[in-house]
Short mmCIF file of C-alpha atoms in Angstrom, two decimals:
data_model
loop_
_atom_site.label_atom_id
_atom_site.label_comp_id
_atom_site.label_asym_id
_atom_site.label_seq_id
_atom_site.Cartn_x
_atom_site.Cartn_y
_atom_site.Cartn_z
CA UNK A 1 24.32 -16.85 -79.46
CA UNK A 2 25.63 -16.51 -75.60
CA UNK A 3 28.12 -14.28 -74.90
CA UNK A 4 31.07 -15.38 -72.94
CA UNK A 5 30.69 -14.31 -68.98
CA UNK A 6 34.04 -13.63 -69.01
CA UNK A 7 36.58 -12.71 -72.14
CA UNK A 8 40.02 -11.20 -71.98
CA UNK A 9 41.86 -7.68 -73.02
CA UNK A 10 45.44 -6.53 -72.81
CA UNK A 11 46.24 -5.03 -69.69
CA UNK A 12 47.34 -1.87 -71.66
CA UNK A 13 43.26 -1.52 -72.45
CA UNK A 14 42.44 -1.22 -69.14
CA UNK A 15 40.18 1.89 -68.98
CA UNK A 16 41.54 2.67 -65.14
CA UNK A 17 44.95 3.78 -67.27
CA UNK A 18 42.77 6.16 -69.57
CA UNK A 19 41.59 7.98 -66.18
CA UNK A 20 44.88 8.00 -64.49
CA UNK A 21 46.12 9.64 -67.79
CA UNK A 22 43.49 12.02 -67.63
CA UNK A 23 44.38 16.04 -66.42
CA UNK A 24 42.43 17.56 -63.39
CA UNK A 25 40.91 13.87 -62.89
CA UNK A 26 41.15 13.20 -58.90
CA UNK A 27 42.83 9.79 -58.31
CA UNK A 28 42.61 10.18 -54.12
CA UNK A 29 41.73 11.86 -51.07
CA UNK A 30 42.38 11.85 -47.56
CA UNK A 31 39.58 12.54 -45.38
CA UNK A 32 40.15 13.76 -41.42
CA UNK A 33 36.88 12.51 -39.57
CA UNK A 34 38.22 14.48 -36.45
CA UNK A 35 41.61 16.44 -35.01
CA UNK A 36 40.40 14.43 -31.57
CA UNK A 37 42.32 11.45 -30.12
CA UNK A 38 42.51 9.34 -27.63
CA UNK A 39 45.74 9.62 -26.89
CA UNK A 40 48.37 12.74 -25.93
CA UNK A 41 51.59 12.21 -28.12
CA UNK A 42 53.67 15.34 -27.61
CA UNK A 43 54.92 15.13 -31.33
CA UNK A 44 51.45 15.08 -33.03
CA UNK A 45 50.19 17.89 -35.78
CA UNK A 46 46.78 17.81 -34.85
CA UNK A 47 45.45 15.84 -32.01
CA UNK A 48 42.97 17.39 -29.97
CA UNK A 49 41.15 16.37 -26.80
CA UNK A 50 39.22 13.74 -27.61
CA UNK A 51 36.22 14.92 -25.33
CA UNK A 52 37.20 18.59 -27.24
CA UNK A 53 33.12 19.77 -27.56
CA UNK A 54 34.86 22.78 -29.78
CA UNK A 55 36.30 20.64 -32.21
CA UNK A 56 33.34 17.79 -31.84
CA UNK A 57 30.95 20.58 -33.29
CA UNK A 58 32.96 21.66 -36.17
CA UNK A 59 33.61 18.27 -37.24
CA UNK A 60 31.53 17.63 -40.45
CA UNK A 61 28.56 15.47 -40.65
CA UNK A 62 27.85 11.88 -42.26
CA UNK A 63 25.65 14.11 -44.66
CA UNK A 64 28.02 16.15 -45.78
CA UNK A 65 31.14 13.79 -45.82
CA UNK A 66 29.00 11.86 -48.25
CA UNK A 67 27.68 14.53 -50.24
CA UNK A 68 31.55 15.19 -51.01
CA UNK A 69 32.37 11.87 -51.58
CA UNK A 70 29.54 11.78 -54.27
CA UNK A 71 31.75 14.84 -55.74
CA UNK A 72 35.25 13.13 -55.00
CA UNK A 73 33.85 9.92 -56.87
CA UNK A 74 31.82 12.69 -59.71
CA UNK A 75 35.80 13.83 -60.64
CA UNK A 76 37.14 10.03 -61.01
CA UNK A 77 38.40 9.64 -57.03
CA UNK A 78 38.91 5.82 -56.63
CA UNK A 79 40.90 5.59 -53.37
CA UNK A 80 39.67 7.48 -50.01
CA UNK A 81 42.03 7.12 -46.46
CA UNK A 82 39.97 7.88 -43.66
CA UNK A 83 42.56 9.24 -40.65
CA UNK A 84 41.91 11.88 -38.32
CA UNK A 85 42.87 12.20 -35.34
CA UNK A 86 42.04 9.09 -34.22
CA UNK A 87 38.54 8.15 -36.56
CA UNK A 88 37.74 5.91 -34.12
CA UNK A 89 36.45 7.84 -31.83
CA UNK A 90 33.58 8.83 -34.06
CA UNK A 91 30.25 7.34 -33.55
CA UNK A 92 29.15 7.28 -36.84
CA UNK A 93 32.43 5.45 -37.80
CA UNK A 94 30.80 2.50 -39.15
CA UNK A 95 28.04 4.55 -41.07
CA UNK A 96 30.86 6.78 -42.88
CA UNK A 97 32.52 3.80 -43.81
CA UNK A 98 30.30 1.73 -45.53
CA UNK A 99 28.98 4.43 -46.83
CA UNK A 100 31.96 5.41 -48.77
CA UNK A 101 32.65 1.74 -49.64
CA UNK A 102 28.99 1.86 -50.86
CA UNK A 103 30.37 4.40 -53.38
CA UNK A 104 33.02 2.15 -55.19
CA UNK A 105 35.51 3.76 -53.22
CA UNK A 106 38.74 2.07 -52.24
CA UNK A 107 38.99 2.96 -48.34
CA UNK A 108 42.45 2.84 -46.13
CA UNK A 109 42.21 3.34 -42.53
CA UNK A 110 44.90 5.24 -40.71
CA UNK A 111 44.18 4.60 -36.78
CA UNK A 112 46.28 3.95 -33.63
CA UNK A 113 44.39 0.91 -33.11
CA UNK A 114 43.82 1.42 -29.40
CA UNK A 115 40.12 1.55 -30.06
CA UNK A 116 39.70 -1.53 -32.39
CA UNK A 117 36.68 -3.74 -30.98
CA UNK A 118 35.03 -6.74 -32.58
CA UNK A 119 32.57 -4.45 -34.37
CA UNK A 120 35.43 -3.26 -36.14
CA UNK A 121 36.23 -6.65 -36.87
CA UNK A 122 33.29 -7.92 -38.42
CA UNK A 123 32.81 -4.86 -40.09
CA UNK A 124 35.83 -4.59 -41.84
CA UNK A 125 36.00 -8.73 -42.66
CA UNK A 126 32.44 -7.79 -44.17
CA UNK A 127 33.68 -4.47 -45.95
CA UNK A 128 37.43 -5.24 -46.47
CA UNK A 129 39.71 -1.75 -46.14
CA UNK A 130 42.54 -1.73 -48.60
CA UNK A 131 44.64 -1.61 -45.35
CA UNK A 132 44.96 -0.79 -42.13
CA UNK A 133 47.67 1.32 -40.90
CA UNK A 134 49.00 2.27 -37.49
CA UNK A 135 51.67 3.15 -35.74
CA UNK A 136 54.09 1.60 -33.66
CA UNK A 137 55.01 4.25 -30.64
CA UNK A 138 57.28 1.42 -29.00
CA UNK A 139 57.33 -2.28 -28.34
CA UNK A 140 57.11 -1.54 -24.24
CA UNK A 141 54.41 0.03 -21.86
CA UNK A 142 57.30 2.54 -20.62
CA UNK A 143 58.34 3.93 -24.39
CA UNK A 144 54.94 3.59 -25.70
CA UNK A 145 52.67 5.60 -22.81
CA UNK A 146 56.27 7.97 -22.77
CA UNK A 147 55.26 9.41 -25.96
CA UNK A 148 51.31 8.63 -26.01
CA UNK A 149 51.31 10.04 -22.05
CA UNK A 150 48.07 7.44 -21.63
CA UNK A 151 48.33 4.98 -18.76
CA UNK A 152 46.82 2.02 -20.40
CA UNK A 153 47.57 2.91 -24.25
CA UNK A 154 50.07 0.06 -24.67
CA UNK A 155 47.86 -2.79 -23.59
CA UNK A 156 44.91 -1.11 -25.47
CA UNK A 157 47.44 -0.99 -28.64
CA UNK A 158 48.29 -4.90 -28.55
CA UNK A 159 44.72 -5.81 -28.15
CA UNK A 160 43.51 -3.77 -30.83
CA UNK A 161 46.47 -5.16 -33.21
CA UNK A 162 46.13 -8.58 -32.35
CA UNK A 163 42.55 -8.76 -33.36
CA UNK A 164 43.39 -6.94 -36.41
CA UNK A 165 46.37 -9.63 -37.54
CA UNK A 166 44.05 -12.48 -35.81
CA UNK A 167 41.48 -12.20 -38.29
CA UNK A 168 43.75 -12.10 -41.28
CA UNK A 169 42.88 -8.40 -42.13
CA UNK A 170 46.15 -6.72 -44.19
CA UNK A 171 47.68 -4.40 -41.37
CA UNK A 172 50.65 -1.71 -42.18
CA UNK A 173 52.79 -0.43 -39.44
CA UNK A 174 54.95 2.51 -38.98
CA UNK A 175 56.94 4.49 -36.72
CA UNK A 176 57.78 7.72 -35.67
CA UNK A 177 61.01 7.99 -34.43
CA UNK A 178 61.55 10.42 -31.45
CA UNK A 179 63.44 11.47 -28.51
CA UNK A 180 61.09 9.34 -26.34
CA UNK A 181 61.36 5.99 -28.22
CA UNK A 182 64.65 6.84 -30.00
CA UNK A 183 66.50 3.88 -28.31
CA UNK A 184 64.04 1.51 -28.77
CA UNK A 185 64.23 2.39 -32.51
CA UNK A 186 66.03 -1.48 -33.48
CA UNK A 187 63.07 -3.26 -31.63
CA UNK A 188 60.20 -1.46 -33.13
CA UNK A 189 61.90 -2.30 -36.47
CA UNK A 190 62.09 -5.60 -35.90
CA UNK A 191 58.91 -5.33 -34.09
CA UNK A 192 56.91 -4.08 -37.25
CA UNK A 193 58.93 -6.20 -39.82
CA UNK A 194 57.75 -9.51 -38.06
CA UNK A 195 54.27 -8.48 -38.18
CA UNK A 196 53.97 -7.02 -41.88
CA UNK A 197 56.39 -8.21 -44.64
CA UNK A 198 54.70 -6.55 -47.08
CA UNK A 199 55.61 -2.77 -45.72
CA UNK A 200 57.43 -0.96 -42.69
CA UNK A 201 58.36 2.57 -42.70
CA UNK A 202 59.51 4.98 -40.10
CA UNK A 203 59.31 8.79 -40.40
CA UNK A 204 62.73 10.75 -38.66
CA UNK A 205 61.11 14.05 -39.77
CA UNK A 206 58.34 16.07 -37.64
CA UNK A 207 56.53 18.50 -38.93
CA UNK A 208 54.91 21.27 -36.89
CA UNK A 209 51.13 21.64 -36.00
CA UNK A 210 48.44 22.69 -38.39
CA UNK A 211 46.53 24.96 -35.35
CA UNK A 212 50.09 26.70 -34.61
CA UNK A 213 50.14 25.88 -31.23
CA UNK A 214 52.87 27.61 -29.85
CA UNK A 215 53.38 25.48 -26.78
CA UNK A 216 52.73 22.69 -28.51
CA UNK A 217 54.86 23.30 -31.05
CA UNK A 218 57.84 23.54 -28.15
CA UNK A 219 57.04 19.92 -27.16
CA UNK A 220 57.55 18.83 -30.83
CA UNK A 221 61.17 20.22 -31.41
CA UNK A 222 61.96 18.91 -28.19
CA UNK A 223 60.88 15.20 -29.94
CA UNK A 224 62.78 15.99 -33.38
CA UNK A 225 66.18 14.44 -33.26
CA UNK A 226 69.38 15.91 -34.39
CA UNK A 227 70.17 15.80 -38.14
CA UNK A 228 73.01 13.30 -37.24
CA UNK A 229 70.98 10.74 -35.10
CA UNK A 230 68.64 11.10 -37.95
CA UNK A 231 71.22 9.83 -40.50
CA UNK A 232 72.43 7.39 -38.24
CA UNK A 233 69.21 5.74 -37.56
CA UNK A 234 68.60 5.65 -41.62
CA UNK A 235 72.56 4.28 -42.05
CA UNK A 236 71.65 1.82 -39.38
CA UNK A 237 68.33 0.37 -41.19
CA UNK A 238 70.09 -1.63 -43.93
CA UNK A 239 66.45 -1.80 -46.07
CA UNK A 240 65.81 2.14 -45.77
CA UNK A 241 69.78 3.39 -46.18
CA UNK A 242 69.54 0.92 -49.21
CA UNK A 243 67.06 2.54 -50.66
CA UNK A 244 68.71 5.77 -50.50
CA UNK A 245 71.47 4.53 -52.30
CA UNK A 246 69.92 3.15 -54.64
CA UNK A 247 67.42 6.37 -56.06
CA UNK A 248 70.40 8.14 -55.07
CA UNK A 249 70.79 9.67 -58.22
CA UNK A 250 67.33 10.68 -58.48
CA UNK A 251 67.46 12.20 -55.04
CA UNK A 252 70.81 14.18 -55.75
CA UNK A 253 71.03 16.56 -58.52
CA UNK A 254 73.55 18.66 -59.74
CA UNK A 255 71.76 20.00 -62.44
CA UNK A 256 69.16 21.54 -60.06
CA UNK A 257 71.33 24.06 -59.12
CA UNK A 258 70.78 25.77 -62.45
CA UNK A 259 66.63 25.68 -61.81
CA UNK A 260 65.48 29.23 -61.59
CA UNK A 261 61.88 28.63 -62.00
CA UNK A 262 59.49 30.66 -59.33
CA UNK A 263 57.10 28.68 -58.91
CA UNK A 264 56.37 27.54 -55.25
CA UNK A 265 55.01 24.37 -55.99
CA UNK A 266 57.30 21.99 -57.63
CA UNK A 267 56.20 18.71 -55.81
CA UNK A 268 52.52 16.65 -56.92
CA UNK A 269 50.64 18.74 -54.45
CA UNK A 270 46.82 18.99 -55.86
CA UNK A 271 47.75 16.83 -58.48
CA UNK A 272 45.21 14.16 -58.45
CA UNK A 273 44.39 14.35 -54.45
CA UNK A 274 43.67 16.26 -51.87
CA UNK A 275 42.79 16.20 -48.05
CA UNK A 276 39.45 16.82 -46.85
CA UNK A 277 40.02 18.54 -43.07
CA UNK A 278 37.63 17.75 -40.10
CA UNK A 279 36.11 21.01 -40.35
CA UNK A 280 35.11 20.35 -44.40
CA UNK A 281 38.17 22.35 -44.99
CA UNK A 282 40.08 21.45 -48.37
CA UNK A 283 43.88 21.77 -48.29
CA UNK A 284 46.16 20.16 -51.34
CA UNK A 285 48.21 18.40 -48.93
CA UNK A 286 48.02 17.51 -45.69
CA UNK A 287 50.32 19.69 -44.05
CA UNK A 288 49.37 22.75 -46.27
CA UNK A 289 47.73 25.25 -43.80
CA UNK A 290 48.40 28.52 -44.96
CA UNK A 291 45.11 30.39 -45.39
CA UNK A 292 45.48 31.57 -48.96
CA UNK A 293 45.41 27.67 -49.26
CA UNK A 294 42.34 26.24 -47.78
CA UNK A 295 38.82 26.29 -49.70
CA UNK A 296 36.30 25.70 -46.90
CA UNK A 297 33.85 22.73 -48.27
CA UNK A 298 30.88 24.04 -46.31
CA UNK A 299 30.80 27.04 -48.35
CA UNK A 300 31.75 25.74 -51.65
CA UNK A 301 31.83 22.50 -53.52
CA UNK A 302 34.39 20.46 -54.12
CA UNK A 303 34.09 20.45 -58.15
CA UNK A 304 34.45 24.43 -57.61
CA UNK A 305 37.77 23.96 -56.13
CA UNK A 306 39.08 21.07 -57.75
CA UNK A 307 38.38 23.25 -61.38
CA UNK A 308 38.96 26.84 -60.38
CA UNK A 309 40.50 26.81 -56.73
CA UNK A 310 43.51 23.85 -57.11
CA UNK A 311 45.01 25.39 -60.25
CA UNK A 312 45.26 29.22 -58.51
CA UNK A 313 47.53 27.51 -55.63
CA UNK A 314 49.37 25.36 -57.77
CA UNK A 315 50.25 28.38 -59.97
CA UNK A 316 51.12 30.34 -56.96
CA UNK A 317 54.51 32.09 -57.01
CA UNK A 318 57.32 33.71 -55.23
CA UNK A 319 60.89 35.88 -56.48
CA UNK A 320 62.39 36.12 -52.73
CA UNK A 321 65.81 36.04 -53.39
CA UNK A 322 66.21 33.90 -50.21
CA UNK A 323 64.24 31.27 -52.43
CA UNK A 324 65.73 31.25 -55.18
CA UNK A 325 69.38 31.47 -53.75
CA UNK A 326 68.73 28.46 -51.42
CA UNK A 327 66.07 25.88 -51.78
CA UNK A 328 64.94 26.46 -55.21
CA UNK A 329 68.84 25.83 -56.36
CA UNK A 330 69.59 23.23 -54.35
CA UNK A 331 71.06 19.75 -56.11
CA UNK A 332 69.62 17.78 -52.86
CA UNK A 333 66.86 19.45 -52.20
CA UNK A 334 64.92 15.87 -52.46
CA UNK A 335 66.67 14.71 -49.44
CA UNK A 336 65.22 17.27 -47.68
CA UNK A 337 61.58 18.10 -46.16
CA UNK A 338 61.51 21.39 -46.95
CA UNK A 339 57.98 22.63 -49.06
CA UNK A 340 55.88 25.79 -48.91
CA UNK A 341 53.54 23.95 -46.55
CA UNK A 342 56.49 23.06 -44.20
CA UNK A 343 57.79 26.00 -44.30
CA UNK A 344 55.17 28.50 -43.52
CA UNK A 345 54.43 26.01 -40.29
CA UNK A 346 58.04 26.94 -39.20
CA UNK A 347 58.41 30.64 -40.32
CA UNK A 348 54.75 31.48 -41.05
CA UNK A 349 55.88 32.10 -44.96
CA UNK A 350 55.95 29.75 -47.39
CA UNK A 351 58.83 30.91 -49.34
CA UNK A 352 61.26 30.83 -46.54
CA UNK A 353 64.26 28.62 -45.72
CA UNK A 354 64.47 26.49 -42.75
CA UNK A 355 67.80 25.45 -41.20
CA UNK A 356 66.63 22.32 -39.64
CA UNK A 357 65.53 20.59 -42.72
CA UNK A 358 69.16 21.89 -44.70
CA UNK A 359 71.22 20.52 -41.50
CA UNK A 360 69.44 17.14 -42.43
CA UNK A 361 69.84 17.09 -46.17
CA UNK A 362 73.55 17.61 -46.01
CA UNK A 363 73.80 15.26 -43.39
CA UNK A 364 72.05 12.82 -45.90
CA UNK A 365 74.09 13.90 -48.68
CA UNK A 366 77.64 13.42 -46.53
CA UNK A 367 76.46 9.77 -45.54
CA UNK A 368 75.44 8.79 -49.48
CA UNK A 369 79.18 10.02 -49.92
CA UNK A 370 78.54 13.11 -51.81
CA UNK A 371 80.71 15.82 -50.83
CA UNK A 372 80.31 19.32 -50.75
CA UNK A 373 82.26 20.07 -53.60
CA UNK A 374 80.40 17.32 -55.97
CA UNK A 375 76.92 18.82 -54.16
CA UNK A 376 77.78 21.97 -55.31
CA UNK A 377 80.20 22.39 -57.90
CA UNK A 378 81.83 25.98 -58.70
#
């Protein structure tokens, strides 16, 4: 008797649930191809030189990125986003690509699109990305090379983004919003909106750099905006402030002012992905640098520190009274950006608070309508 090509199940038997349900199963990664780029941007966490022969040499190979991604793939990983940097500027682009498509992988693409060429094109109509996601600097030459400090980035930008949208490929857009393109924040809005209806977001919070660049880090809180033109930016998007309002209860807890638990890590860190650095160094999230918290790939392997490395950090620990008394108490902590990995790039400890990212959660909290008293009730 032939048997049906095709037949039927309940969504509920889908075996993709079973794996998702599944404990120490990876779900994701994030893979850095390089900490080069093109471009300058004075707020930017890791960009390098992109003719940096340093970095160029410590950057891991197409053997090795896919003899991880055969591990990744080994401990149920279904989704990979290649970013960098700008992974562009790799030769072997192309290669690393289909070769992690090759593996059943779902692949994202975080780039600038600057670089984007017709190769790209046909490659990625051949080998279709999940997405494609870049980001929106500003929507003229003057704000856009301001913070990219590239003559010729801006034209370069719309080139690469028209082709992309041209050829019907799915395209996500975001923004960073910054002293240098702060008043053109409305524009790029509207900007990105037009172009993808499916998704905009804009990010209000910078984070320092993962090499500790002192200098570097100077340009970057000179790009952070104040915890009010934060909130007023947020108050002015009627889709984000909405949102706010609406998982406002979620984000604002009394009840967590009675948590006393000392564990560091309360968010999903290392549960179910990770980020795969461009020197084959592992960290749980991306902006988790401290050195107790990297596993260095070219050492190891990555089932070693999924099974034995992961659970150490995510069991990690601290009773500093400073802890304890502030973030690890507070009902709106969720507004906030603080996290160990956040932290020790501003203080160079992971259990210490930071006044920046408290100015902006109360901020929050005042323009949701929560007053102190309700906040934090005696």
């Amino acid at each position: 008797m032939n048997q049906p090509l095709v037949s039927s199940s309940s969504l509920s038997d889908f075996p993709l649930w079973d794996k998702m349900k599944e404990k120490q199963r990876i779900l994701e990664f994030r893979l850095e191809l390089t900490a080069r780029c093109n471009n300058n941007c004075s707020h930017c966490y890791i960009n390098l030189p992109a003719g940096d022969r340093a970095a160029q040499e410590k950057e891991l190979n197409f053997e090795e990125i896919m003899k991880i991604a055969d591990q990744a793939v080994q401990l149920g990983a279904l989704w990979c986003t290649i970013t960098g940097g700008e992974p562009l500027l790799r030769n072997d682009f192309n290669d690393i690509y289909i070769g992690l498509k090759k593996k059943g992988l779902i692949v994202s693409v975080f780039t600038n699109a600057t670089l984007i060429k017709e190769e790209h094109i046909e490659l990625f109509k051949k080998y279709p990305p999940r997405d494609i996601e870049a980001t929106v600097y500003g929507v003229t030459k003057e704000t856009y090379e301001a913070v990219t400090h590239r003559p010729g980035s801006y034209q370069a930008f719309v080139q690469g983004l028209n082709l992309l949208l041209q050829n019907g490929l799915k395209v996500r857009l975001k923004a960073m919003a910054l002293r240098s393109n702060f008043k053109e924040l409305p524009q790029i809005a509207q900007f990105c909106r037009e172009r993808t209806k499916d998704y905009f977001r804009f990010d209000p919070l910078l984070h320092l750099r993962l090499d500790l660049n002192p200098a570097r880090n100077e340009e970057i809180k000179l790009e952070r905006l104040t915890p009010k033109e934060i909130v007023a930016i947020e108050m002015a998007d009627s889709e984000r402030f909405s949102s706010l309002e609406k998982s406002c209860d979620t984000l604002i807890n009394p009840e967590f002012a009675n948590v006393t638990s000392n564990r560091l890590f309360h968010c999903g860190t290392g549960s179910g992905s990770f980020v795969i650095g461009f020197d084959g160094n592992l960290r749980l999230c991306m902006s988790l640098q401290h050195p107790d918290c990297i596993y260095n790939l070219k050492e190891g392997n990555l089932i070693d520190a999924w099974q034995n490395f992961v659970p150490k950090i995510r069991d990690m620990r601290s009773d500093k009274k400073e802890l304890m008394n502030t973030c690890r108490s507070c009902p709106i902590i969720n507004l906030c950006l603080w996290c160990p990995a956040h932290a020790y790039l501003e203080t160079g400890e992971m259990d210490s608070w930071v006044e920046y990212f408290c100015q902006v959660a109360h901020e929050r909290a005042k323009a949701l309508g929560y007053e102190q008293s309700k906040v934090f009730p005696d």
